[in-house]
Amino acid sequence: MLRLVTCLAALAVVVSCTVPTKDVTDEVLDLGDFVLGHNIVVAKNIQKGPLSREADTDAFIASMKNAIDSRMGATRYDGTRLVHFGVNISGYVLAQKGVPLLLQPKSGLILSVSAWDDRAGRKFNDEAKEIFVLETFTGDSLVLSSGFSMTVQEQMDNLTFNAARQMEKWMYENRACLVDNVSAEVLKTCWLDNRDEEMRKRLAEQDLR
């Protein structure tokens, strides 16, 4: 398994530009009969990456919970298949003020997610889903590091917004198993590829394994 600190150090190397963080006004996806149940976030053994600002663990947990509620709560998804989330924040980097146009340190977040089927009383995914996310750039942070343009809270909210969006995408990819009377054949196609092989490959290509 990749060491967390090495992963966090490598995130800035593989960063790509995206649009600024915004309120959750994205199109509601087809998540079958999904409705959010318990939203449990912990930060057991959370690690701070190199050259990172210090983040308050409780504030990070609260930011992640709020991001999940906002994106996946009953105001957006009101099905009948109750799904509980267990999220563990493993590590983070919150960019400090760097040298503009040279260092431009970037923020990143690593977490793992388990989804619980309330009806069956067990996990949907046997292996926790890995999620690696990078900060979303604003106009200012395209030129300067977000350490210049964002507060610590804004950096955390930026990262957790993106993490919740990845969780929503994960539910969408497995929507066929979020309905009643799922056949055994369909079940075989769900909850696979929980390791983020694409990010692992990109990190490996940077010789940062």
PDB file of C-alpha atoms in Angstrom:
ATOM      1  CA  MET A   1       0.000   0.000   0.000  1.00  0.00           C
ATOM      2  CA  LEU A   2       1.257   3.486  -0.799  1.00  0.00           C
ATOM      3  CA  ARG A   3       2.397   5.356   2.253  1.00  0.00           C
ATOM      4  CA  LEU A   4       0.128   8.280   3.038  1.00  0.00           C
ATOM      5  CA  VAL A   5       2.822  10.879   3.351  1.00  0.00           C
ATOM      6  CA  THR A   6       4.306   9.880  -0.002  1.00  0.00           C
ATOM      7  CA  CYS A   7       0.865  10.050  -1.620  1.00  0.00           C
ATOM      8  CA  LEU A   8       0.219  13.469  -0.161  1.00  0.00           C
ATOM      9  CA  ALA A   9       3.561  14.788  -1.346  1.00  0.00           C
ATOM     10  CA  ALA A  10       2.831  13.484  -4.848  1.00  0.00           C
ATOM     11  CA  LEU A  11      -0.642  14.966  -5.216  1.00  0.00           C
ATOM     12  CA  ALA A  12       0.680  18.377  -6.217  1.00  0.00           C
ATOM     13  CA  VAL A  13       2.697  16.840  -9.031  1.00  0.00           C
ATOM     14  CA  VAL A  14      -0.319  15.321 -10.780  1.00  0.00           C
ATOM     15  CA  VAL A  15      -2.703  18.260 -10.282  1.00  0.00           C
ATOM     16  CA  SER A  16      -4.904  19.474 -13.152  1.00  0.00           C
ATOM     17  CA  CYS A  17      -7.051  22.600 -13.499  1.00  0.00           C
ATOM     18  CA  THR A  18     -10.755  22.507 -12.745  1.00  0.00           C
ATOM     19  CA  VAL A  19     -13.571  24.987 -12.283  1.00  0.00           C
ATOM     20  CA  PRO A  20     -14.064  26.832  -8.986  1.00  0.00           C
ATOM     21  CA  THR A  21     -15.944  25.260  -6.085  1.00  0.00           C
ATOM     22  CA  LYS A  22     -19.600  26.273  -5.967  1.00  0.00           C
ATOM     23  CA  ASP A  23     -22.824  25.463  -4.146  1.00  0.00           C
ATOM     24  CA  VAL A  24     -24.290  22.063  -4.966  1.00  0.00           C
ATOM     25  CA  THR A  25     -26.416  22.959  -7.958  1.00  0.00           C
ATOM     26  CA  ASP A  26     -25.168  20.083 -10.122  1.00  0.00           C
ATOM     27  CA  GLU A  27     -27.687  17.887 -11.877  1.00  0.00           C
ATOM     28  CA  VAL A  28     -29.148  15.187  -9.643  1.00  0.00           C
ATOM     29  CA  LEU A  29     -27.861  11.811 -10.821  1.00  0.00           C
ATOM     30  CA  ASP A  30     -29.729   8.531 -11.139  1.00  0.00           C
ATOM     31  CA  LEU A  31     -28.776   6.767  -7.897  1.00  0.00           C
ATOM     32  CA  GLY A  32     -31.520   4.165  -8.017  1.00  0.00           C
ATOM     33  CA  ASP A  33     -33.522   4.221  -4.776  1.00  0.00           C
ATOM     34  CA  PHE A  34     -30.717   5.851  -2.770  1.00  0.00           C
ATOM     35  CA  VAL A  35     -31.460   7.893   0.326  1.00  0.00           C
ATOM     36  CA  LEU A  36     -28.790   8.968   2.814  1.00  0.00           C
ATOM     37  CA  GLY A  37     -28.900   7.395   6.249  1.00  0.00           C
ATOM     38  CA  HIS A  38     -26.156   7.816   8.862  1.00  0.00           C
ATOM     39  CA  ASN A  39     -23.301  10.062   7.810  1.00  0.00           C
ATOM     40  CA  ILE A  40     -20.390   9.035  10.014  1.00  0.00           C
ATOM     41  CA  VAL A  41     -17.000  10.655   9.502  1.00  0.00           C
ATOM     42  CA  VAL A  42     -13.899   9.892  11.562  1.00  0.00           C
ATOM     43  CA  ALA A  43     -10.228  10.770  11.245  1.00  0.00           C
ATOM     44  CA  LYS A  44      -8.438   7.863  12.901  1.00  0.00           C
ATOM     45  CA  ASN A  45      -4.683   8.335  12.681  1.00  0.00           C
ATOM     46  CA  ILE A  46      -5.057  11.283  10.303  1.00  0.00           C
ATOM     47  CA  GLN A  47      -1.710  12.374   8.851  1.00  0.00           C
ATOM     48  CA  LYS A  48      -0.643  15.854   7.834  1.00  0.00           C
ATOM     49  CA  GLY A  49       1.421  15.888   4.648  1.00  0.00           C
ATOM     50  CA  PRO A  50       4.735  17.684   4.239  1.00  0.00           C
ATOM     51  CA  LEU A  51       4.729  21.497   4.146  1.00  0.00           C
ATOM     52  CA  SER A  52       1.046  21.570   5.057  1.00  0.00           C
ATOM     53  CA  ARG A  53      -0.861  24.046   7.134  1.00  0.00           C
ATOM     54  CA  GLU A  54      -2.259  22.657  10.370  1.00  0.00           C
ATOM     55  CA  ALA A  55      -5.948  21.695  10.260  1.00  0.00           C
ATOM     56  CA  ASP A  56      -8.232  21.160  13.213  1.00  0.00           C
ATOM     57  CA  THR A  57      -9.383  17.541  13.003  1.00  0.00           C
ATOM     58  CA  ASP A  58     -12.881  18.227  14.328  1.00  0.00           C
ATOM     59  CA  ALA A  59     -13.297  21.042  11.801  1.00  0.00           C
ATOM     60  CA  PHE A  60     -12.215  18.730   8.979  1.00  0.00           C
ATOM     61  CA  ILE A  61     -14.730  16.100  10.122  1.00  0.00           C
ATOM     62  CA  ALA A  62     -17.507  18.699  10.302  1.00  0.00           C
ATOM     63  CA  SER A  63     -16.634  19.994   6.822  1.00  0.00           C
ATOM     64  CA  MET A  64     -16.772  16.472   5.366  1.00  0.00           C
ATOM     65  CA  LYS A  65     -20.107  15.718   7.024  1.00  0.00           C
ATOM     66  CA  ASN A  66     -21.590  18.979   5.765  1.00  0.00           C
ATOM     67  CA  ALA A  67     -20.348  18.312   2.228  1.00  0.00           C
ATOM     68  CA  ILE A  68     -21.960  14.851   2.194  1.00  0.00           C
ATOM     69  CA  ASP A  69     -25.235  16.155   3.615  1.00  0.00           C
ATOM     70  CA  SER A  70     -25.364  18.993   1.091  1.00  0.00           C
ATOM     71  CA  ARG A  71     -24.647  16.822  -1.928  1.00  0.00           C
ATOM     72  CA  MET A  72     -26.355  13.552  -1.017  1.00  0.00           C
ATOM     73  CA  GLY A  73     -28.999  14.457   1.547  1.00  0.00           C
ATOM     74  CA  ALA A  74     -32.774  14.188   1.228  1.00  0.00           C
ATOM     75  CA  THR A  75     -33.098  17.555  -0.526  1.00  0.00           C
ATOM     76  CA  ARG A  76     -31.420  15.939  -3.556  1.00  0.00           C
ATOM     77  CA  TYR A  77     -32.054  12.201  -3.128  1.00  0.00           C
ATOM     78  CA  ASP A  78     -35.209  10.906  -1.465  1.00  0.00           C
ATOM     79  CA  GLY A  79     -35.407   7.230  -2.405  1.00  0.00           C
ATOM     80  CA  THR A  80     -36.274   4.295  -0.167  1.00  0.00           C
ATOM     81  CA  ARG A  81     -32.971   2.360  -0.092  1.00  0.00           C
ATOM     82  CA  LEU A  82     -31.259   3.609   3.060  1.00  0.00           C
ATOM     83  CA  VAL A  83     -27.490   3.825   2.685  1.00  0.00           C
ATOM     84  CA  HIS A  84     -25.179   4.675   5.581  1.00  0.00           C
ATOM     85  CA  PHE A  85     -21.707   6.100   4.985  1.00  0.00           C
ATOM     86  CA  GLY A  86     -18.631   5.481   7.084  1.00  0.00           C
ATOM     87  CA  VAL A  87     -15.796   7.804   6.063  1.00  0.00           C
ATOM     88  CA  ASN A  88     -12.250   7.849   7.410  1.00  0.00           C
ATOM     89  CA  ILE A  89     -10.097  10.875   6.571  1.00  0.00           C
ATOM     90  CA  SER A  90      -6.587   9.442   6.289  1.00  0.00           C
ATOM     91  CA  GLY A  91      -4.413  12.385   5.347  1.00  0.00           C
ATOM     92  CA  TYR A  92      -4.284  15.875   3.953  1.00  0.00           C
ATOM     93  CA  VAL A  93      -2.144  18.687   2.632  1.00  0.00           C
ATOM     94  CA  LEU A  94      -3.326  22.275   2.964  1.00  0.00           C
ATOM     95  CA  ALA A  95      -1.108  24.484   0.831  1.00  0.00           C
ATOM     96  CA  GLN A  96       0.896  27.159   2.548  1.00  0.00           C
ATOM     97  CA  LYS A  97       2.033  30.404   0.994  1.00  0.00           C
ATOM     98  CA  GLY A  98       4.590  29.378  -1.607  1.00  0.00           C
ATOM     99  CA  VAL A  99       6.601  31.158  -4.241  1.00  0.00           C
ATOM    100  CA  PRO A 100       4.159  32.337  -6.969  1.00  0.00           C
ATOM    101  CA  LEU A 101       4.602  30.685 -10.376  1.00  0.00           C
ATOM    102  CA  LEU A 102       7.393  28.479  -9.039  1.00  0.00           C
ATOM    103  CA  LEU A 103       6.333  26.264  -6.154  1.00  0.00           C
ATOM    104  CA  GLN A 104       2.575  26.854  -6.201  1.00  0.00           C
ATOM    105  CA  PRO A 105       1.861  24.225  -3.518  1.00  0.00           C
ATOM    106  CA  LYS A 106      -1.521  22.509  -3.902  1.00  0.00           C
ATOM    107  CA  SER A 107      -3.941  21.023  -1.381  1.00  0.00           C
ATOM    108  CA  GLY A 108      -5.016  17.371  -1.355  1.00  0.00           C
ATOM    109  CA  LEU A 109      -7.080  14.917   0.664  1.00  0.00           C
ATOM    110  CA  ILE A 110      -7.108  11.125   1.050  1.00  0.00           C
ATOM    111  CA  LEU A 111     -10.037   9.236   2.533  1.00  0.00           C
ATOM    112  CA  SER A 112     -11.712   5.848   2.486  1.00  0.00           C
ATOM    113  CA  VAL A 113     -15.449   5.158   2.354  1.00  0.00           C
ATOM    114  CA  SER A 114     -17.680   2.230   3.268  1.00  0.00           C
ATOM    115  CA  ALA A 115     -21.331   2.169   2.248  1.00  0.00           C
ATOM    116  CA  TRP A 116     -23.737   0.166   4.422  1.00  0.00           C
ATOM    117  CA  ASP A 117     -26.965  -1.393   3.182  1.00  0.00           C
ATOM    118  CA  ASP A 118     -29.470  -0.764   5.976  1.00  0.00           C
ATOM    119  CA  ARG A 119     -31.884  -3.345   4.598  1.00  0.00           C
ATOM    120  CA  ALA A 120     -29.332  -6.148   4.517  1.00  0.00           C
ATOM    121  CA  GLY A 121     -27.463  -5.002   7.611  1.00  0.00           C
ATOM    122  CA  ARG A 122     -24.050  -5.251   5.944  1.00  0.00           C
ATOM    123  CA  LYS A 123     -21.610  -3.348   3.776  1.00  0.00           C
ATOM    124  CA  PHE A 124     -22.193  -2.979   0.063  1.00  0.00           C
ATOM    125  CA  ASN A 125     -18.430  -2.879  -0.543  1.00  0.00           C
ATOM    126  CA  ASP A 126     -16.163  -5.420   1.115  1.00  0.00           C
ATOM    127  CA  GLU A 127     -13.094  -3.284   0.415  1.00  0.00           C
ATOM    128  CA  ALA A 128     -13.212   0.380   1.392  1.00  0.00           C
ATOM    129  CA  LYS A 129     -13.414   2.819  -1.502  1.00  0.00           C
ATOM    130  CA  GLU A 130     -10.271   4.918  -1.854  1.00  0.00           C
ATOM    131  CA  ILE A 131     -10.744   8.568  -2.766  1.00  0.00           C
ATOM    132  CA  PHE A 132      -7.895  10.929  -3.598  1.00  0.00           C
ATOM    133  CA  VAL A 133      -8.963  14.516  -4.278  1.00  0.00           C
ATOM    134  CA  LEU A 134      -7.178  17.718  -5.157  1.00  0.00           C
ATOM    135  CA  GLU A 135      -8.243  21.280  -4.567  1.00  0.00           C
ATOM    136  CA  THR A 136     -10.371  23.122  -7.093  1.00  0.00           C
ATOM    137  CA  PHE A 137      -8.695  26.211  -8.431  1.00  0.00           C
ATOM    138  CA  THR A 138     -10.104  29.690  -8.169  1.00  0.00           C
ATOM    139  CA  GLY A 139      -8.946  32.589 -10.326  1.00  0.00           C
ATOM    140  CA  ASP A 140      -6.496  33.686  -7.639  1.00  0.00           C
ATOM    141  CA  SER A 141      -5.011  30.238  -7.001  1.00  0.00           C
ATOM    142  CA  LEU A 142      -4.314  29.757 -10.705  1.00  0.00           C
ATOM    143  CA  VAL A 143      -1.554  32.336 -10.261  1.00  0.00           C
ATOM    144  CA  LEU A 144      -0.831  32.007  -6.557  1.00  0.00           C
ATOM    145  CA  SER A 145      -1.010  29.060  -4.221  1.00  0.00           C
ATOM    146  CA  SER A 146      -4.351  28.633  -2.452  1.00  0.00           C
ATOM    147  CA  GLY A 147      -2.273  29.344   0.649  1.00  0.00           C
ATOM    148  CA  PHE A 148      -2.398  32.971  -0.466  1.00  0.00           C
ATOM    149  CA  SER A 149      -6.017  33.106  -1.594  1.00  0.00           C
ATOM    150  CA  MET A 150      -7.866  30.797   0.849  1.00  0.00           C
ATOM    151  CA  THR A 151      -8.187  30.417   4.593  1.00  0.00           C
ATOM    152  CA  VAL A 152      -7.643  27.006   6.172  1.00  0.00           C
ATOM    153  CA  GLN A 153     -11.419  26.549   6.439  1.00  0.00           C
ATOM    154  CA  GLU A 154     -11.894  27.441   2.776  1.00  0.00           C
ATOM    155  CA  GLN A 155      -9.244  24.924   1.758  1.00  0.00           C
ATOM    156  CA  MET A 156     -10.904  22.192   3.829  1.00  0.00           C
ATOM    157  CA  ASP A 157     -14.342  23.014   2.401  1.00  0.00           C
ATOM    158  CA  ASN A 158     -12.912  22.991  -1.120  1.00  0.00           C
ATOM    159  CA  LEU A 159     -11.447  19.515  -0.650  1.00  0.00           C
ATOM    160  CA  THR A 160     -14.460  17.993   1.097  1.00  0.00           C
ATOM    161  CA  PHE A 161     -16.780  19.404  -1.591  1.00  0.00           C
ATOM    162  CA  ASN A 162     -14.738  17.535  -4.191  1.00  0.00           C
ATOM    163  CA  ALA A 163     -14.631  14.380  -2.059  1.00  0.00           C
ATOM    164  CA  ALA A 164     -18.427  14.331  -1.677  1.00  0.00           C
ATOM    165  CA  ARG A 165     -18.748  14.735  -5.447  1.00  0.00           C
ATOM    166  CA  GLN A 166     -16.536  11.659  -5.902  1.00  0.00           C
ATOM    167  CA  MET A 167     -18.725   9.719  -3.476  1.00  0.00           C
ATOM    168  CA  GLU A 168     -21.813  10.699  -5.473  1.00  0.00           C
ATOM    169  CA  LYS A 169     -20.095   9.516  -8.659  1.00  0.00           C
ATOM    170  CA  TRP A 170     -19.278   6.214  -6.944  1.00  0.00           C
ATOM    171  CA  MET A 171     -22.927   5.710  -6.015  1.00  0.00           C
ATOM    172  CA  TYR A 172     -23.908   6.512  -9.614  1.00  0.00           C
ATOM    173  CA  GLU A 173     -21.471   3.918 -10.954  1.00  0.00           C
ATOM    174  CA  ASN A 174     -23.141   1.316  -8.726  1.00  0.00           C
ATOM    175  CA  ARG A 175     -26.752   2.483  -9.148  1.00  0.00           C
ATOM    176  CA  ALA A 176     -27.844  -0.883 -10.578  1.00  0.00           C
ATOM    177  CA  CYS A 177     -27.388  -2.402  -7.116  1.00  0.00           C
ATOM    178  CA  LEU A 178     -29.260   0.362  -5.284  1.00  0.00           C
ATOM    179  CA  VAL A 179     -32.709  -0.943  -6.190  1.00  0.00           C
ATOM    180  CA  ASP A 180     -34.911  -3.817  -5.024  1.00  0.00           C
ATOM    181  CA  ASN A 181     -34.655  -7.355  -6.373  1.00  0.00           C
ATOM    182  CA  VAL A 182     -31.143  -7.106  -7.770  1.00  0.00           C
ATOM    183  CA  SER A 183     -30.185 -10.277  -9.605  1.00  0.00           C
ATOM    184  CA  ALA A 184     -27.074 -12.251  -8.705  1.00  0.00           C
ATOM    185  CA  GLU A 185     -25.596 -11.439 -12.098  1.00  0.00           C
ATOM    186  CA  VAL A 186     -26.017  -7.709 -11.586  1.00  0.00           C
ATOM    187  CA  LEU A 187     -24.572  -7.925  -8.071  1.00  0.00           C
ATOM    188  CA  LYS A 188     -21.366  -9.315  -9.549  1.00  0.00           C
ATOM    189  CA  THR A 189     -20.864  -6.060 -11.454  1.00  0.00           C
ATOM    190  CA  CYS A 190     -21.182  -3.719  -8.466  1.00  0.00           C
ATOM    191  CA  TRP A 191     -18.792  -2.424  -5.830  1.00  0.00           C
ATOM    192  CA  LEU A 192     -15.661  -3.323  -7.762  1.00  0.00           C
ATOM    193  CA  ASP A 193     -12.512  -1.274  -8.431  1.00  0.00           C
ATOM    194  CA  ASN A 194     -12.501   0.355  -5.019  1.00  0.00           C
ATOM    195  CA  ARG A 195      -8.766   0.947  -5.202  1.00  0.00           C
ATOM    196  CA  ASP A 196      -8.000   4.143  -7.097  1.00  0.00           C
ATOM    197  CA  GLU A 197      -5.706   2.495  -9.616  1.00  0.00           C
ATOM    198  CA  GLU A 198      -5.645   5.527 -11.904  1.00  0.00           C
ATOM    199  CA  MET A 199      -4.269   7.783  -9.183  1.00  0.00           C
ATOM    200  CA  ARG A 200      -1.856   5.072  -8.045  1.00  0.00           C
ATOM    201  CA  LYS A 201      -0.590   4.732 -11.608  1.00  0.00           C
ATOM    202  CA  ARG A 202      -0.148   8.479 -11.969  1.00  0.00           C
ATOM    203  CA  LEU A 203       1.748   8.619  -8.698  1.00  0.00           C
ATOM    204  CA  ALA A 204       3.926   5.684  -9.751  1.00  0.00           C
ATOM    205  CA  GLU A 205       4.743   7.430 -13.026  1.00  0.00           C
ATOM    206  CA  GLN A 206       6.204  10.251 -10.961  1.00  0.00           C
ATOM    207  CA  ASP A 207       8.480   7.679  -9.225  1.00  0.00           C
ATOM    208  CA  LEU A 208       6.807   8.505  -5.933  1.00  0.00           C
ATOM    209  CA  ARG A 209       5.676   5.045  -4.903  1.00  0.00           C
TER     210      ARG A 209
END
